[in-house]
CSV table of C-alpha atoms in Angstrom, one decimal:
chain,number,residue,atom,x,y,z
A,282,UNK,CA,-2.6,252.4,153.7
A,283,UNK,CA,-2.3,252.2,149.9
A,284,UNK,CA,1.2,251.7,148.5
A,285,UNK,CA,2.5,251.6,145.0
A,286,UNK,CA,5.7,249.7,144.4
A,287,UNK,CA,7.7,250.3,141.2
A,288,UNK,CA,10.0,247.3,140.6
A,289,UNK,CA,8.8,243.7,140.8
A,290,UNK,CA,12.2,242.1,141.5
A,291,UNK,CA,13.0,240.3,144.7
A,292,UNK,CA,13.2,243.5,146.7
A,293,UNK,CA,9.8,244.8,145.5
A,294,UNK,CA,8.1,241.5,146.0
A,295,UNK,CA,9.5,241.1,149.5
A,296,UNK,CA,8.3,244.6,150.4
A,297,UNK,CA,4.9,243.9,148.9
A,298,UNK,CA,4.4,240.6,150.9
A,299,UNK,CA,5.3,242.3,154.2
A,300,UNK,CA,2.9,245.2,153.5
A,301,UNK,CA,0.1,242.9,152.5
A,302,UNK,CA,0.7,240.8,155.7
A,303,UNK,CA,0.1,244.0,157.7
A,304,UNK,CA,-3.2,244.6,156.0
A,305,UNK,CA,-2.1,247.3,153.4
A,306,UNK,CA,-3.2,247.6,149.8
A,307,UNK,CA,-0.4,247.2,147.3
A,308,UNK,CA,0.0,247.7,143.6
A,309,UNK,CA,3.2,246.5,141.9
A,310,UNK,CA,4.5,248.0,138.6
A,311,UNK,CA,7.1,246.6,136.3
A,312,UNK,CA,7.8,247.0,132.6
A,313,UNK,CA,9.4,243.5,132.2
A,314,UNK,CA,7.0,240.7,131.4
A,315,UNK,CA,9.5,238.2,133.0
A,316,UNK,CA,9.0,240.1,136.3
A,317,UNK,CA,5.3,239.5,136.4
A,318,UNK,CA,5.4,236.7,139.0
A,319,UNK,CA,1.9,237.3,140.0
A,320,UNK,CA,1.5,234.0,141.8
A,321,UNK,CA,4.3,234.9,144.3
A,322,UNK,CA,2.3,238.0,145.5
A,323,UNK,CA,-1.2,237.0,144.5
A,324,UNK,CA,-3.0,239.5,146.7
A,325,UNK,CA,-1.3,242.6,145.1
A,326,UNK,CA,-2.6,244.4,142.0
A,327,UNK,CA,-0.1,244.1,139.2
A,328,UNK,CA,0.5,246.5,136.3
A,329,UNK,CA,2.8,245.7,133.3
A,330,UNK,CA,4.1,249.1,132.3
A,331,UNK,CA,6.9,251.6,132.7
A,332,UNK,CA,6.6,253.4,136.0
A,333,UNK,CA,8.7,256.3,134.7
A,334,UNK,CA,5.8,257.4,132.5
A,335,UNK,CA,3.0,259.6,133.6
A,336,UNK,CA,0.2,257.5,132.0
A,337,UNK,CA,1.4,254.4,134.0
A,338,UNK,CA,1.3,256.3,137.3
A,339,UNK,CA,-2.1,257.6,136.4
A,340,UNK,CA,-3.4,254.1,135.7
A,341,UNK,CA,-1.9,252.9,139.0
A,342,UNK,CA,-3.9,255.7,140.7
A,343,UNK,CA,-0.8,257.1,142.4
A,344,UNK,CA,-2.7,260.2,143.3
A,345,UNK,CA,-4.8,258.1,145.7
A,346,UNK,CA,-1.9,256.3,147.4
A,347,UNK,CA,-0.1,257.1,150.6
A,348,UNK,CA,3.3,255.9,149.7
A,349,UNK,CA,5.3,255.2,146.5
A,350,UNK,CA,8.3,252.9,146.8
A,351,UNK,CA,10.8,253.1,143.9
A,352,UNK,CA,12.5,249.7,144.3
A,353,UNK,CA,13.9,249.1,140.8
A,354,UNK,CA,17.5,248.1,140.2
A,355,UNK,CA,18.1,251.3,138.3
A,356,UNK,CA,18.9,254.4,140.3
A,357,UNK,CA,18.0,256.8,137.5
A,358,UNK,CA,14.5,255.2,137.2
A,359,UNK,CA,14.0,255.4,141.0
A,360,UNK,CA,14.8,259.1,141.0
A,361,UNK,CA,12.4,259.8,138.1
A,362,UNK,CA,9.6,257.8,139.7
A,363,UNK,CA,10.1,259.6,143.0
A,364,UNK,CA,10.1,263.0,141.4
A,365,UNK,CA,7.0,262.3,139.3
A,366,UNK,CA,5.2,260.9,142.3
A,367,UNK,CA,5.9,263.9,144.4
A,368,UNK,CA,5.6,266.7,141.9
A,369,UNK,CA,2.9,265.5,139.6
A,370,UNK,CA,0.7,263.5,142.0
A,371,UNK,CA,1.5,265.0,145.4
A,372,UNK,CA,2.2,261.6,147.0
A,373,UNK,CA,2.7,262.2,150.8
A,374,UNK,CA,5.7,259.9,151.1
A,375,UNK,CA,8.2,258.4,148.7
A,376,UNK,CA,10.8,255.8,149.5
A,377,UNK,CA,13.6,255.1,147.0
A,378,UNK,CA,16.1,252.3,146.8
A,379,UNK,CA,19.7,253.3,146.2
A,380,UNK,CA,21.6,250.6,144.3
A,381,UNK,CA,25.0,252.4,143.9
A,382,UNK,CA,26.2,254.2,147.1
A,383,UNK,CA,28.0,256.8,144.8
A,384,UNK,CA,24.6,258.0,143.9
A,385,UNK,CA,23.3,258.6,147.4
A,386,UNK,CA,23.9,262.4,147.2
A,387,UNK,CA,21.1,262.7,144.6
A,388,UNK,CA,18.5,261.0,146.7
A,389,UNK,CA,17.0,263.9,148.5
A,390,UNK,CA,14.0,266.2,148.5
A,391,UNK,CA,15.2,268.0,145.3
A,392,UNK,CA,14.4,264.7,143.5
A,393,UNK,CA,11.2,264.1,145.5
A,394,UNK,CA,12.8,261.5,147.8
A,395,UNK,CA,11.6,261.5,151.4
A,396,UNK,CA,13.5,258.3,152.5
A,397,UNK,CA,16.5,256.8,150.7
A,398,UNK,CA,17.4,253.3,151.5
A,399,UNK,CA,20.9,252.2,150.4
A,400,UNK,CA,21.1,248.4,150.7
A,401,UNK,CA,24.9,248.3,150.3
A,402,UNK,CA,25.3,251.0,153.0
A,403,UNK,CA,22.9,249.2,155.4
A,404,UNK,CA,24.7,245.9,154.8
A,405,UNK,CA,28.0,247.5,155.4
A,406,UNK,CA,26.7,249.0,158.7
A,407,UNK,CA,25.4,245.6,159.8
A,408,UNK,CA,28.7,244.0,159.1
A,409,UNK,CA,30.5,246.7,161.1
A,410,UNK,CA,28.0,246.5,163.9
A,411,UNK,CA,28.5,242.7,164.1
A,412,UNK,CA,32.2,242.8,164.5
A,413,UNK,CA,33.0,246.2,165.9
A,414,UNK,CA,33.0,246.4,169.7
A,415,UNK,CA,33.8,249.8,171.2
A,416,UNK,CA,33.6,251.6,167.8
A,417,UNK,CA,30.9,254.0,166.8
A,418,UNK,CA,28.9,252.7,163.7
A,419,UNK,CA,26.5,254.7,161.7
A,420,UNK,CA,23.4,252.5,161.1
A,421,UNK,CA,21.1,254.7,159.2
A,422,UNK,CA,20.6,258.3,158.0
A,423,UNK,CA,17.3,260.0,157.6
A,424,UNK,CA,17.8,262.1,154.5
A,425,UNK,CA,14.8,264.4,155.1
A,426,UNK,CA,15.8,265.4,158.6
A,427,UNK,CA,19.5,264.7,158.4
A,428,UNK,CA,19.3,262.8,161.6
A,429,UNK,CA,21.6,259.7,162.1
A,430,UNK,CA,21.2,256.5,164.1
A,431,UNK,CA,24.5,255.5,165.6
A,432,UNK,CA,25.4,252.3,167.5
A,433,UNK,CA,28.2,251.4,169.9
A,434,UNK,CA,28.8,248.3,172.0
A,435,UNK,CA,30.4,249.0,175.3
A,436,UNK,CA,33.5,246.8,175.6
A,437,UNK,CA,34.8,245.0,178.6
A,438,UNK,CA,36.5,247.5,180.9
A,439,UNK,CA,34.5,250.5,179.6
A,440,UNK,CA,34.6,253.4,182.0
A,441,UNK,CA,30.9,253.8,181.4
A,442,UNK,CA,30.1,250.4,183.0
A,443,UNK,CA,28.2,251.1,186.3
A,444,UNK,CA,27.4,254.7,185.4
A,445,UNK,CA,23.8,255.8,185.5
A,446,UNK,CA,22.4,257.3,182.2
A,447,UNK,CA,21.2,260.4,184.0
A,448,UNK,CA,24.8,261.1,185.1
A,449,UNK,CA,26.2,261.3,181.6
A,450,UNK,CA,26.5,264.6,179.8
A,451,UNK,CA,26.0,263.7,176.2
A,452,UNK,CA,27.2,266.0,173.4
A,453,UNK,CA,25.0,268.6,171.8
A,454,UNK,CA,22.0,267.3,169.7
A,455,UNK,CA,22.7,263.7,170.8
A,456,UNK,CA,20.1,261.5,172.4
A,457,UNK,CA,20.5,258.0,173.8
A,458,UNK,CA,17.4,256.3,172.3
A,459,UNK,CA,17.8,252.7,173.3
A,460,UNK,CA,19.9,250.2,175.3
A,461,UNK,CA,20.0,246.7,173.9
A,462,UNK,CA,21.1,244.2,176.7
A,463,UNK,CA,21.2,240.7,175.4
A,464,UNK,CA,18.0,240.3,173.4
A,465,UNK,CA,16.2,242.9,175.5
A,466,UNK,CA,15.6,246.5,174.3
A,467,UNK,CA,15.4,249.0,177.1
A,468,UNK,CA,14.0,252.5,176.9
A,469,UNK,CA,16.7,254.3,178.9
A,470,UNK,CA,15.7,256.3,182.0
A,471,UNK,CA,17.9,258.5,184.1
A,472,UNK,CA,18.2,255.7,186.7
A,473,UNK,CA,19.2,252.9,184.3
A,474,UNK,CA,22.9,251.8,184.7
A,475,UNK,CA,25.1,251.1,181.7
A,476,UNK,CA,26.8,247.7,181.6
A,477,UNK,CA,29.6,246.0,179.7
A,478,UNK,CA,28.3,244.5,176.4
A,479,UNK,CA,25.4,247.0,176.2
A,480,UNK,CA,24.5,248.1,172.7
A,481,UNK,CA,23.8,251.8,172.8
A,482,UNK,CA,21.7,253.3,170.0
A,483,UNK,CA,21.9,257.1,169.6
A,484,UNK,CA,19.9,259.5,167.4
A,485,UNK,CA,21.9,262.6,166.5
A,486,UNK,CA,20.6,265.8,164.8
A,487,UNK,CA,22.3,268.1,162.3
A,488,UNK,CA,24.1,270.0,165.0
A,489,UNK,CA,25.7,266.9,166.5
A,490,UNK,CA,29.4,266.2,166.1
A,491,UNK,CA,30.1,262.5,165.8
A,492,UNK,CA,33.7,263.0,166.9
A,493,UNK,CA,32.5,264.5,170.2
A,494,UNK,CA,30.5,261.4,170.9
A,495,UNK,CA,33.4,259.1,169.8
A,496,UNK,CA,35.8,261.0,172.1
A,497,UNK,CA,33.3,260.9,175.0
A,498,UNK,CA,32.7,257.1,174.7
A,499,UNK,CA,36.4,256.4,174.4
A,500,UNK,CA,37.3,258.3,177.6
A,501,UNK,CA,36.1,258.5,181.2
A,502,UNK,CA,32.5,259.8,181.1
A,503,UNK,CA,31.8,263.4,181.9
A,504,UNK,CA,29.0,263.1,184.5
A,505,UNK,CA,26.7,265.5,186.3
């Protein structure tokens, strides 16, 4: 896979190193000479230029890449880069970094963004997930599909403890995707039994009602 990353800051370089370690080809673009820390990601191709300009993206051969990652610290730049990559070069997949959560509403397909990654939002979710037991936490939202990943840890005394997965009637458009028990992820089957302390990961679609899931998990389970 060929990936172009706009933004050579710590985020962009970290993404580049991970992708290179998995055998992908990476080009990094940044307009700041001080960001050209080539030795830190020596296996990547580097380009000193403004990724918001068409000639730069042409020089980076964006039309030949599979993914463009807009990882700068400027939300306006990330939107422009995503839009140009999608509309002018037909890039199959764009991933954009959201620096200010107030701007999240703009990071959608109308700006050429396939996947928006809000670091503050993810960190907030991780903090909530770490301390909240018995509360439903939104971990991630897929902006293209509108699907959410939700997490809840079953507290001590949960009425769901001892109940088989196949017995529970989950709300509309809600799927139990994974059970994490200790350090072991489990693909849930109908015969698996829920236990106190289990982390339940749900994927919910556009028709799902988060309140319905909260009410179900906070009450005695409705079973088949």
